[in-house]
Amino acid sequence: MKTRKRGAKKRRAGALLLAVVLGTGAVGTITAVAFAGTRPWSSRTASPQVGTVACADAGVALNEVPEASQDSVDKNLADLDVQVADAYNRLAASAPGDNEKRVMDDLANKRADTLKKLSDSAGPDSGLPQDLAGMARCTVRKDLVVQDAAKGFSADGMGGAVAETKAAAQVKSLPKNGFTDIKSVSPNVTAPAKKGSATGSFTSQCGRNENRHLNPDNVIVAPGVSNGAHHMHDYVGNVATDAFSSNAKLAASGTTCSNGDASAYYWPVLRVFDGTNEKDAKAPGGGKDKNVGRILQPAEANITYTSAVGNQVQPMKQFLRIITGDAKAFTNGPANAHASWSCTGFENRQLVDKYPICPKGSRVVRTLKFPDCWDGKNIDSANHRTHTAFSDKSGACPKNFKAIPQLTQRIAYDVPAGVRFAVDSFPEQLHNPITDHGDFINNMNKGLLDQMVSCINQGRRCG
């Protein structure tokens, strides 16, 4: 029987993780974004507090899944996400403490039924506990409070001022510990020394999503589930990517990439809070999932492959799926938080859990580095992670893994001066920057894959 396995270390740690997340209510048409800080804010006026729904992560707890059951397992995991999101939204829409017990009891009952289905599908070797009652019951965390940070704080973070419009007042209420002036950050990036001769690069020119390919699906983690991500994704490359894209559909579809690269590249959209909303303000993935504001189109979207330390790389298999970052890092912890934030002109200074405040003329930059080691056989795994890995500081891959080209998605934005922004997220993840993530499905033909490997291994820059 074929199975997809999950890492035991991650399984043991993940089964114990619960969220410690802070929340605020929506103000007008702008979602107030909250971030976990080291201390509550000292201000006389508190923002409406929701807290967050904290549940054990059943997906991380899984060990291995029969190949034939993977689709039903993914569907059950997606159902658990829907239930948590719905419970959080119910709490956010009610007065503090109103109907909280009823909401959480309803959530526990729904989770119990879904966890039973998940356990039956995954089989006896899944790693799920025999008694699922503990995983079914979730909690509401209200032990910390984020208060209004507007007092003494300029909205542009640079000592400037923003006109006191309704939108500007809402922007100023965003907690200031969620943003950092990039000029106050010390350089913290050191390029790894190239120990080998594979110093080249390969770039796919795939545009900036000019055709506005947007949906709240995730074909890797929640295939066949509409709104499986609960947040909107930007797409470049394959023009047919959605929750229902089979490998055959991807293979037959066109691409926005100029070199014929029909791979699927996607990431959560960035929204600005300038008093305007997208047409999804009342739709799943948008306003119904607490993602409100104007979607900002990237000014740059760079797709580049390299070798991290110059090791010789090998081609990837068609339809290989790789994810980086963790959409639930706020609740799962930072172990898989491989995305970072910076500003053009300051990219030797990277932030993980804060958004950058960039000086005038500088763009906000998101950098998403992907695993550069692969087991050489599987295009996916039970948790969509353990078939790939990051090399260590010396560039070595885990035992029996092969070095492959490392994908970097670098996305830059022209954020209007004095306007706050946030990445789309699951509702209970509260738009924290640590939840940023990227996804990739390889759909290059053999000739293009061979060209990529040749360019990197021979030290040439191609694309």
GROMACS .gro file of C-alpha atoms in nm:
model
  463
    1MET     CA    1   0.000   0.000   0.000
    2LYS     CA    2   0.142   0.336  -0.101
    3THR     CA    3   0.145   0.600   0.169
    4ARG     CA    4   0.244   0.961   0.204
    5LYS     CA    5   0.447   1.023   0.518
    6ARG     CA    6   0.485   1.319   0.746
    7GLY     CA    7   0.792   1.413   0.949
    8ALA     CA    8   0.778   1.263   1.298
    9LYS     CA    9   0.950   1.561   1.462
   10LYS     CA   10   0.698   1.806   1.318
   11ARG     CA   11   0.415   1.570   1.410
   12ARG     CA   12   0.510   1.554   1.780
   13ALA     CA   13   0.559   1.928   1.807
   14GLY     CA   14   0.258   2.024   1.599
   15ALA     CA   15   0.012   1.813   1.797
   16LEU     CA   16   0.080   2.028   2.103
   17LEU     CA   17   0.055   2.370   1.940
   18LEU     CA   18  -0.227   2.603   2.027
   19ALA     CA   19  -0.278   2.960   1.912
   20VAL     CA   20  -0.195   3.267   2.115
   21VAL     CA   21  -0.341   3.523   1.880
   22LEU     CA   22  -0.484   3.868   1.929
   23GLY     CA   23  -0.779   4.013   1.742
   24THR     CA   24  -0.969   4.334   1.685
   25GLY     CA   25  -1.306   4.403   1.532
   26ALA     CA   26  -1.371   4.557   1.192
   27VAL     CA   27  -1.416   4.934   1.177
   28GLY     CA   28  -1.642   5.057   0.899
   29THR     CA   29  -1.534   4.892   0.575
   30ILE     CA   30  -1.171   4.856   0.683
   31THR     CA   31  -1.057   4.547   0.870
   32ALA     CA   32  -0.845   4.650   1.168
   33VAL     CA   33  -0.534   4.435   1.158
   34ALA     CA   34  -0.386   4.308   1.485
   35PHE     CA   35  -0.053   4.148   1.561
   36ALA     CA   36   0.081   3.955   1.857
   37GLY     CA   37   0.316   4.175   2.058
   38THR     CA   38   0.530   4.124   2.365
   39ARG     CA   39   0.306   4.345   2.577
   40PRO     CA   40  -0.037   4.507   2.566
   41TRP     CA   41  -0.050   4.866   2.445
   42SER     CA   42  -0.092   5.129   2.713
   43SER     CA   43  -0.373   5.349   2.590
   44ARG     CA   44  -0.693   5.466   2.747
   45THR     CA   45  -0.916   5.345   2.464
   46ALA     CA   46  -0.927   4.975   2.383
   47SER     CA   47  -1.021   4.838   2.044
   48PRO     CA   48  -1.304   4.582   2.045
   49GLN     CA   49  -1.140   4.253   2.136
   50VAL     CA   50  -1.236   3.924   1.977
   51GLY     CA   51  -0.945   3.703   2.069
   52THR     CA   52  -0.900   3.405   1.842
   53VAL     CA   53  -1.010   3.046   1.808
   54ALA     CA   54  -0.730   2.810   1.908
   55CYS     CA   55  -0.743   2.445   1.797
   56ALA     CA   56  -0.497   2.156   1.777
   57ASP     CA   57  -0.364   2.117   1.422
   58ALA     CA   58  -0.491   1.784   1.292
   59GLY     CA   59  -0.298   1.819   0.966
   60VAL     CA   60   0.038   1.842   1.141
   61ALA     CA   61  -0.055   1.552   1.366
   62LEU     CA   62  -0.093   1.313   1.072
   63ASN     CA   63   0.186   1.064   1.012
   64GLU     CA   64   0.110   0.884   0.687
   65VAL     CA   65  -0.188   0.854   0.458
   66PRO     CA   66  -0.277   0.583   0.201
   67GLU     CA   67  -0.243   0.724  -0.149
   68ALA     CA   68  -0.602   0.631  -0.230
   69SER     CA   69  -0.729   0.827   0.071
   70GLN     CA   70  -0.536   1.151   0.016
   71ASP     CA   71  -0.825   1.330  -0.157
   72SER     CA   72  -1.072   1.258   0.123
   73VAL     CA   73  -0.811   1.348   0.386
   74ASP     CA   74  -0.749   1.683   0.215
   75LYS     CA   75  -1.124   1.746   0.199
   76ASN     CA   76  -1.166   1.671   0.571
   77LEU     CA   77  -0.875   1.900   0.662
   78ALA     CA   78  -1.031   2.174   0.451
   79ASP     CA   79  -1.362   2.121   0.633
   80LEU     CA   80  -1.183   2.173   0.965
   81ASP     CA   81  -1.045   2.503   0.835
   82VAL     CA   82  -1.396   2.611   0.729
   83GLN     CA   83  -1.531   2.531   1.075
   84VAL     CA   84  -1.263   2.733   1.255
   85ALA     CA   85  -1.307   3.028   1.018
   86ASP     CA   86  -1.684   3.021   1.061
   87ALA     CA   87  -1.654   3.010   1.440
   88TYR     CA   88  -1.409   3.300   1.441
   89ASN     CA   89  -1.637   3.505   1.217
   90ARG     CA   90  -1.936   3.432   1.441
   91LEU     CA   91  -1.744   3.552   1.744
   92ALA     CA   92  -1.618   3.860   1.562
   93ALA     CA   93  -1.971   3.956   1.462
   94SER     CA   94  -2.112   3.933   1.814
   95ALA     CA   95  -2.069   4.143   2.125
   96PRO     CA   96  -1.781   4.037   2.355
   97GLY     CA   97  -1.880   3.721   2.539
   98ASP     CA   98  -2.217   3.699   2.362
   99ASN     CA   99  -2.300   3.338   2.266
  100GLU     CA  100  -1.936   3.238   2.304
  101LYS     CA  101  -2.012   2.905   2.471
  102ARG     CA  102  -2.270   2.816   2.207
  103VAL     CA  103  -2.028   2.900   1.925
  104MET     CA  104  -1.751   2.691   2.076
  105ASP     CA  105  -1.982   2.398   2.155
  106ASP     CA  106  -2.106   2.402   1.795
  107LEU     CA  107  -1.747   2.408   1.673
  108ALA     CA  108  -1.648   2.114   1.895
  109ASN     CA  109  -1.941   1.905   1.769
  110LYS     CA  110  -1.861   1.977   1.405
  111ARG     CA  111  -1.491   1.908   1.456
  112ALA     CA  112  -1.566   1.579   1.632
  113ASP     CA  113  -1.766   1.455   1.333
  114THR     CA  114  -1.502   1.568   1.083
  115LEU     CA  115  -1.212   1.431   1.286
  116LYS     CA  116  -1.387   1.091   1.295
  117LYS     CA  117  -1.417   1.100   0.915
  118LEU     CA  118  -1.054   1.209   0.889
  119SER     CA  119  -0.936   0.927   1.113
  120ASP     CA  120  -1.137   0.667   0.919
  121SER     CA  121  -0.997   0.793   0.587
  122ALA     CA  122  -0.638   0.821   0.704
  123GLY     CA  123  -0.633   0.471   0.852
  124PRO     CA  124  -0.481   0.316   1.166
  125ASP     CA  125  -0.127   0.436   1.093
  126SER     CA  126  -0.226   0.801   1.052
  127GLY     CA  127  -0.076   0.916   1.382
  128LEU     CA  128  -0.402   1.066   1.504
  129PRO     CA  129  -0.485   0.981   1.866
  130GLN     CA  130  -0.748   0.715   1.928
  131ASP     CA  131  -0.938   0.954   2.151
  132LEU     CA  132  -1.013   1.256   1.931
  133ALA     CA  133  -1.210   1.446   2.195
  134GLY     CA  134  -0.910   1.658   2.292
  135MET     CA  135  -0.855   1.767   1.933
  136ALA     CA  136  -1.222   1.849   1.885
  137ARG     CA  137  -1.243   2.101   2.167
  138CYS     CA  138  -1.102   2.446   2.089
  139THR     CA  139  -1.057   2.752   2.307
  140VAL     CA  140  -1.095   3.127   2.277
  141ARG     CA  141  -0.782   3.315   2.386
  142LYS     CA  142  -0.843   3.656   2.539
  143ASP     CA  143  -0.553   3.673   2.780
  144LEU     CA  144  -0.384   3.965   2.602
  145VAL     CA  145  -0.541   4.281   2.469
  146VAL     CA  146  -0.438   4.494   2.175
  147GLN     CA  147  -0.539   4.851   2.238
  148ASP     CA  148  -0.570   5.152   2.013
  149ALA     CA  149  -0.221   5.254   1.906
  150ALA     CA  150  -0.320   5.579   1.738
  151LYS     CA  151  -0.213   5.802   2.024
  152GLY     CA  152   0.116   5.970   1.943
  153PHE     CA  153   0.161   5.768   1.625
  154SER     CA  154   0.180   5.907   1.274
  155ALA     CA  155   0.021   5.686   1.012
  156ASP     CA  156   0.323   5.693   0.787
  157GLY     CA  157   0.552   5.592   1.072
  158MET     CA  158   0.802   5.854   0.968
  159GLY     CA  159   0.674   6.152   1.167
  160GLY     CA  160   0.456   6.267   0.880
  161ALA     CA  161   0.084   6.328   0.878
  162VAL     CA  162  -0.216   6.186   0.697
  163ALA     CA  163  -0.531   6.386   0.630
  164GLU     CA  164  -0.789   6.312   0.897
  165THR     CA  165  -1.036   6.145   0.665
  166LYS     CA  166  -1.244   5.852   0.792
  167ALA     CA  167  -1.013   5.609   0.613
  168ALA     CA  168  -0.702   5.776   0.755
  169ALA     CA  169  -0.840   5.757   1.108
  170GLN     CA  170  -0.903   5.385   1.059
  171VAL     CA  171  -0.552   5.337   0.924
  172LYS     CA  172  -0.401   5.510   1.225
  173SER     CA  173  -0.574   5.270   1.460
  174LEU     CA  174  -0.365   4.978   1.335
  175PRO     CA  175  -0.128   4.858   1.608
  176LYS     CA  176   0.211   5.016   1.556
  177ASN     CA  177   0.400   4.704   1.666
  178GLY     CA  178   0.288   4.543   1.340
  179PHE     CA  179   0.507   4.782   1.139
  180THR     CA  180   0.875   4.878   1.155
  181ASP     CA  181   1.066   5.158   0.989
  182ILE     CA  182   1.307   4.964   0.768
  183LYS     CA  183   1.576   5.225   0.830
  184SER     CA  184   1.573   5.132   1.200
  185VAL     CA  185   1.654   4.767   1.119
  186SER     CA  186   2.019   4.663   1.120
  187PRO     CA  187   2.146   4.467   0.818
  188ASN     CA  188   2.076   4.101   0.893
  189VAL     CA  189   2.131   3.923   0.561
  190THR     CA  190   2.459   3.767   0.460
  191ALA     CA  191   2.480   3.606   0.119
  192PRO     CA  192   2.603   3.247   0.153
  193ALA     CA  193   2.946   3.181   0.012
  194LYS     CA  194   2.934   2.999  -0.321
  195LYS     CA  195   3.125   2.679  -0.257
  196GLY     CA  196   3.066   2.524  -0.596
  197SER     CA  197   3.065   2.625  -0.961
  198ALA     CA  198   2.687   2.633  -1.003
  199THR     CA  199   2.664   3.011  -0.976
  200GLY     CA  200   2.420   3.076  -1.259
  201SER     CA  201   2.053   3.170  -1.253
  202PHE     CA  202   1.739   3.108  -1.454
  203THR     CA  203   1.453   3.357  -1.468
  204SER     CA  204   1.098   3.312  -1.595
  205GLN     CA  205   0.940   3.638  -1.709
  206CYS     CA  206   0.577   3.578  -1.613
  207GLY     CA  207   0.438   3.927  -1.570
  208ARG     CA  208   0.267   4.094  -1.274
  209ASN     CA  209  -0.072   3.925  -1.299
  210GLU     CA  210  -0.191   4.187  -1.545
  211ASN     CA  211  -0.485   3.961  -1.636
  212ARG     CA  212  -0.601   3.968  -1.271
  213HIS     CA  213  -0.603   3.595  -1.219
  214LEU     CA  214  -0.735   3.586  -0.861
  215ASN     CA  215  -0.917   3.326  -0.654
  216PRO     CA  216  -0.929   3.203  -0.293
  217ASP     CA  217  -0.842   2.841  -0.386
  218ASN     CA  218  -0.539   2.628  -0.305
  219VAL     CA  219  -0.503   2.335  -0.542
  220ILE     CA  220  -0.204   2.193  -0.349
  221VAL     CA  221  -0.338   2.192   0.008
  222ALA     CA  222  -0.713   2.182  -0.062
  223PRO     CA  223  -0.765   2.034  -0.411
  224GLY     CA  224  -1.125   2.028  -0.526
  225VAL     CA  225  -1.237   2.272  -0.256
  226SER     CA  226  -1.369   2.613  -0.357
  227ASN     CA  227  -1.234   2.885  -0.124
  228GLY     CA  228  -0.997   2.631   0.031
  229ALA     CA  229  -0.753   2.909   0.123
  230HIS     CA  230  -1.002   3.153   0.280
  231HIS     CA  231  -0.790   3.433   0.134
  232MET     CA  232  -0.728   3.562  -0.216
  233HIS     CA  233  -0.428   3.448  -0.423
  234ASP     CA  234  -0.238   3.628  -0.699
  235TYR     CA  235  -0.134   3.396  -0.986
  236VAL     CA  236   0.127   3.415  -1.260
  237GLY     CA  237   0.231   3.145  -1.503
  238ASN     CA  238  -0.038   2.885  -1.572
  239VAL     CA  239  -0.363   3.062  -1.661
  240ALA     CA  240  -0.596   2.780  -1.552
  241THR     CA  241  -0.485   2.735  -1.191
  242ASP     CA  242  -0.771   2.693  -0.945
  243ALA     CA  243  -0.891   2.437  -0.694
  244PHE     CA  244  -1.001   2.200  -0.970
  245SER     CA  245  -0.686   2.201  -1.184
  246SER     CA  246  -0.580   1.844  -1.251
  247ASN     CA  247  -0.233   1.774  -1.383
  248ALA     CA  248  -0.387   1.714  -1.725
  249LYS     CA  249  -0.563   2.051  -1.713
  250LEU     CA  250  -0.243   2.228  -1.613
  251ALA     CA  251  -0.050   2.052  -1.889
  252ALA     CA  252  -0.301   2.165  -2.153
  253SER     CA  253  -0.328   2.527  -2.038
  254GLY     CA  254  -0.154   2.844  -2.149
  255THR     CA  255   0.084   3.061  -1.952
  256THR     CA  256   0.177   3.423  -1.890
  257CYS     CA  257   0.548   3.333  -1.893
  258SER     CA  258   0.738   3.439  -2.205
  259ASN     CA  259   0.957   3.127  -2.224
  260GLY     CA  260   0.673   2.874  -2.228
  261ASP     CA  261   0.703   2.796  -1.856
  262ALA     CA  262   0.347   2.680  -1.776
  263SER     CA  263   0.414   2.628  -1.406
  264ALA     CA  264   0.169   2.761  -1.147
  265TYR     CA  265   0.307   3.033  -0.918
  266TYR     CA  266   0.087   3.194  -0.654
  267TRP     CA  267   0.086   3.385  -0.323
  268PRO     CA  268  -0.165   3.577  -0.104
  269VAL     CA  269  -0.261   3.920  -0.231
  270LEU     CA  270  -0.158   4.240  -0.054
  271ARG     CA  271  -0.435   4.485   0.030
  272VAL     CA  272  -0.414   4.853   0.119
  273PHE     CA  273  -0.657   5.024   0.354
  274ASP     CA  274  -0.733   5.349   0.174
  275GLY     CA  275  -1.110   5.355   0.219
  276THR     CA  276  -1.188   5.149  -0.092
  277ASN     CA  277  -1.275   4.782  -0.131
  278GLU     CA  278  -1.262   4.518  -0.400
  279LYS     CA  279  -1.573   4.356  -0.545
  280ASP     CA  280  -1.504   4.060  -0.313
  281ALA     CA  281  -1.589   4.270  -0.006
  282LYS     CA  282  -1.889   4.045   0.064
  283ALA     CA  283  -1.757   3.726  -0.095
  284PRO     CA  284  -1.577   3.413   0.032
  285GLY     CA  285  -1.204   3.471   0.046
  286GLY     CA  286  -1.273   3.843   0.070
  287GLY     CA  287  -1.494   4.021   0.320
  288LYS     CA  288  -1.663   3.704   0.442
  289ASP     CA  289  -1.319   3.585   0.555
  290LYS     CA  290  -1.211   3.923   0.699
  291ASN     CA  291  -1.003   4.017   0.395
  292VAL     CA  292  -1.117   4.368   0.310
  293GLY     CA  293  -0.948   4.655   0.126
  294ARG     CA  294  -0.809   4.728  -0.218
  295ILE     CA  295  -0.597   4.455  -0.375
  296LEU     CA  296  -0.266   4.604  -0.483
  297GLN     CA  297  -0.124   4.471  -0.809
  298PRO     CA  298   0.249   4.392  -0.787
  299ALA     CA  299   0.485   4.645  -0.943
  300GLU     CA  300   0.734   4.357  -0.986
  301ALA     CA  301   0.693   3.979  -0.970
  302ASN     CA  302   1.028   3.807  -1.019
  303ILE     CA  303   1.055   3.429  -1.061
  304THR     CA  304   1.418   3.319  -1.027
  305TYR     CA  305   1.598   2.986  -0.981
  306THR     CA  306   1.951   2.952  -0.842
  307SER     CA  307   2.170   2.717  -0.639
  308ALA     CA  308   2.196   2.841  -0.281
  309VAL     CA  309   2.569   2.774  -0.235
  310GLY     CA  310   2.674   2.676  -0.584
  311ASN     CA  311   2.606   2.302  -0.562
  312GLN     CA  312   2.529   2.123  -0.888
  313VAL     CA  313   2.153   2.082  -0.924
  314GLN     CA  314   1.930   1.824  -1.093
  315PRO     CA  315   1.603   1.870  -1.283
  316MET     CA  316   1.271   1.852  -1.102
  317LYS     CA  317   0.991   1.615  -1.199
  318GLN     CA  318   0.691   1.756  -1.383
  319PHE     CA  319   0.402   1.846  -1.150
  320LEU     CA  320   0.630   1.857  -0.845
  321ARG     CA  321   0.450   2.063  -0.580
  322ILE     CA  322   0.646   2.284  -0.340
  323ILE     CA  323   0.519   2.524  -0.077
  324THR     CA  324   0.711   2.770   0.137
  325GLY     CA  325   0.606   2.963   0.443
  326ASP     CA  326   0.306   2.871   0.654
  327ALA     CA  327  -0.039   3.027   0.619
  328LYS     CA  328  -0.102   2.930   0.983
  329ALA     CA  329   0.233   3.033   1.128
  330PHE     CA  330   0.059   3.257   1.382
  331THR     CA  331  -0.093   2.945   1.542
  332ASN     CA  332   0.155   2.679   1.427
  333GLY     CA  333   0.466   2.872   1.527
  334PRO     CA  334   0.756   3.002   1.314
  335ALA     CA  335   0.920   2.670   1.218
  336ASN     CA  336   0.806   2.699   0.855
  337ALA     CA  337   0.801   3.080   0.829
  338HIS     CA  338   1.034   3.118   0.530
  339ALA     CA  339   0.888   3.438   0.386
  340SER     CA  340   1.029   3.782   0.467
  341TRP     CA  341   0.956   4.152   0.412
  342SER     CA  342   1.177   4.445   0.319
  343CYS     CA  343   1.205   4.757   0.098
  344THR     CA  344   1.392   4.823  -0.226
  345GLY     CA  345   1.730   4.967  -0.144
  346PHE     CA  346   1.726   4.792   0.196
  347GLU     CA  347   1.702   4.424   0.104
  348ASN     CA  348   1.996   4.335   0.325
  349ARG     CA  349   1.745   4.397   0.607
  350GLN     CA  350   1.466   4.139   0.622
  351LEU     CA  351   1.166   4.117   0.856
  352VAL     CA  352   0.962   3.805   0.929
  353ASP     CA  353   0.693   3.905   1.180
  354LYS     CA  354   0.652   4.276   1.097
  355TYR     CA  355   0.564   4.481   0.792
  356PRO     CA  356   0.822   4.736   0.674
  357ILE     CA  357   0.763   5.107   0.656
  358CYS     CA  358   0.958   5.212   0.347
  359PRO     CA  359   1.095   5.560   0.275
  360LYS     CA  360   0.958   5.767  -0.010
  361GLY     CA  361   1.040   5.613  -0.348
  362SER     CA  362   1.110   5.268  -0.203
  363ARG     CA  363   0.887   4.969  -0.276
  364VAL     CA  364   0.760   4.713  -0.025
  365VAL     CA  365   0.919   4.375  -0.107
  366ARG     CA  366   0.812   4.022  -0.018
  367THR     CA  367   1.072   3.747  -0.063
  368LEU     CA  368   0.964   3.382  -0.069
  369LYS     CA  369   1.247   3.128  -0.084
  370PHE     CA  370   1.150   2.768  -0.156
  371PRO     CA  371   1.307   2.438  -0.046
  372ASP     CA  372   1.605   2.338  -0.261
  373CYS     CA  373   1.618   1.964  -0.182
  374TRP     CA  374   1.383   1.691  -0.307
  375ASP     CA  375   1.346   1.320  -0.233
  376GLY     CA  376   1.381   1.250  -0.606
  377LYS     CA  377   1.063   1.045  -0.632
  378ASN     CA  378   0.743   1.201  -0.497
  379ILE     CA  379   0.568   1.505  -0.644
  380ASP     CA  380   0.380   1.556  -0.315
  381SER     CA  381   0.354   1.421   0.040
  382ALA     CA  382   0.086   1.382   0.305
  383ASN     CA  383   0.156   1.721   0.462
  384HIS     CA  384   0.273   1.871   0.129
  385ARG     CA  385   0.615   1.938   0.283
  386THR     CA  386   0.820   1.632   0.370
  387HIS     CA  387   0.901   1.535   0.009
  388THR     CA  388   1.111   1.854  -0.006
  389ALA     CA  389   1.351   2.022   0.238
  390PHE     CA  390   1.585   2.315   0.277
  391SER     CA  391   1.957   2.252   0.257
  392ASP     CA  392   2.161   2.330   0.569
  393LYS     CA  393   2.405   2.620   0.606
  394SER     CA  394   2.673   2.423   0.425
  395GLY     CA  395   2.438   2.354   0.136
  396ALA     CA  396   2.398   1.984   0.218
  397CYS     CA  397   2.062   1.816   0.159
  398PRO     CA  398   1.915   1.556   0.396
  399LYS     CA  399   2.013   1.194   0.337
  400ASN     CA  400   1.871   1.052   0.012
  401PHE     CA  401   1.756   1.398  -0.103
  402LYS     CA  402   1.882   1.566  -0.419
  403ALA     CA  403   1.975   1.929  -0.477
  404ILE     CA  404   1.733   2.104  -0.712
  405PRO     CA  405   1.711   2.466  -0.832
  406GLN     CA  406   1.594   2.694  -0.553
  407LEU     CA  407   1.292   2.902  -0.653
  408THR     CA  408   1.267   3.256  -0.519
  409GLN     CA  409   0.949   3.457  -0.565
  410ARG     CA  410   1.024   3.827  -0.513
  411ILE     CA  411   0.717   4.050  -0.526
  412ALA     CA  412   0.737   4.430  -0.491
  413TYR     CA  413   0.463   4.690  -0.451
  414ASP     CA  414   0.417   5.064  -0.480
  415VAL     CA  415   0.234   5.123  -0.153
  416PRO     CA  416   0.083   5.473  -0.137
  417ALA     CA  417   0.255   5.697   0.118
  418GLY     CA  418   0.089   5.697   0.458
  419VAL     CA  419  -0.142   5.405   0.379
  420ARG     CA  420  -0.137   5.084   0.580
  421PHE     CA  421  -0.143   4.742   0.416
  422ALA     CA  422  -0.164   4.375   0.505
  423VAL     CA  423  -0.142   4.034   0.345
  424ASP     CA  424  -0.457   3.823   0.308
  425SER     CA  425  -0.488   3.538   0.558
  426PHE     CA  426  -0.718   3.290   0.725
  427PRO     CA  427  -0.954   3.497   0.945
  428GLU     CA  428  -0.809   3.377   1.276
  429GLN     CA  429  -0.452   3.441   1.159
  430LEU     CA  430  -0.523   3.817   1.168
  431HIS     CA  431  -0.317   3.918   0.864
  432ASN     CA  432   0.009   3.878   1.052
  433PRO     CA  433   0.309   3.906   0.815
  434ILE     CA  434   0.455   3.583   0.953
  435THR     CA  435   0.175   3.395   0.772
  436ASP     CA  436   0.302   3.493   0.426
  437HIS     CA  437   0.360   3.197   0.195
  438GLY     CA  438   0.404   3.090  -0.166
  439ASP     CA  439   0.310   2.791  -0.379
  440PHE     CA  440   0.455   2.631  -0.691
  441ILE     CA  441   0.359   2.346  -0.926
  442ASN     CA  442   0.626   2.265  -1.181
  443ASN     CA  443   0.492   2.241  -1.535
  444MET     CA  444   0.803   2.300  -1.748
  445ASN     CA  445   0.878   2.070  -2.040
  446LYS     CA  446   1.198   1.864  -2.040
  447GLY     CA  447   1.380   2.103  -2.271
  448LEU     CA  448   1.315   2.402  -2.046
  449LEU     CA  449   1.409   2.207  -1.732
  450ASP     CA  450   1.735   2.096  -1.892
  451GLN     CA  451   1.807   2.454  -1.997
  452MET     CA  452   1.747   2.576  -1.640
  453VAL     CA  453   1.984   2.318  -1.492
  454SER     CA  454   2.250   2.390  -1.755
  455CYS     CA  455   2.235   2.765  -1.692
  456ILE     CA  456   2.268   2.726  -1.316
  457ASN     CA  457   2.535   2.454  -1.321
  458GLN     CA  458   2.748   2.631  -1.584
  459GLY     CA  459   2.736   2.969  -1.411
  460ARG     CA  460   2.528   3.145  -1.679
  461ARG     CA  461   2.245   3.392  -1.633
  462CYS     CA  462   1.945   3.298  -1.844
  463GLY     CA  463   1.600   3.439  -1.890
   0.00000   0.00000   0.00000
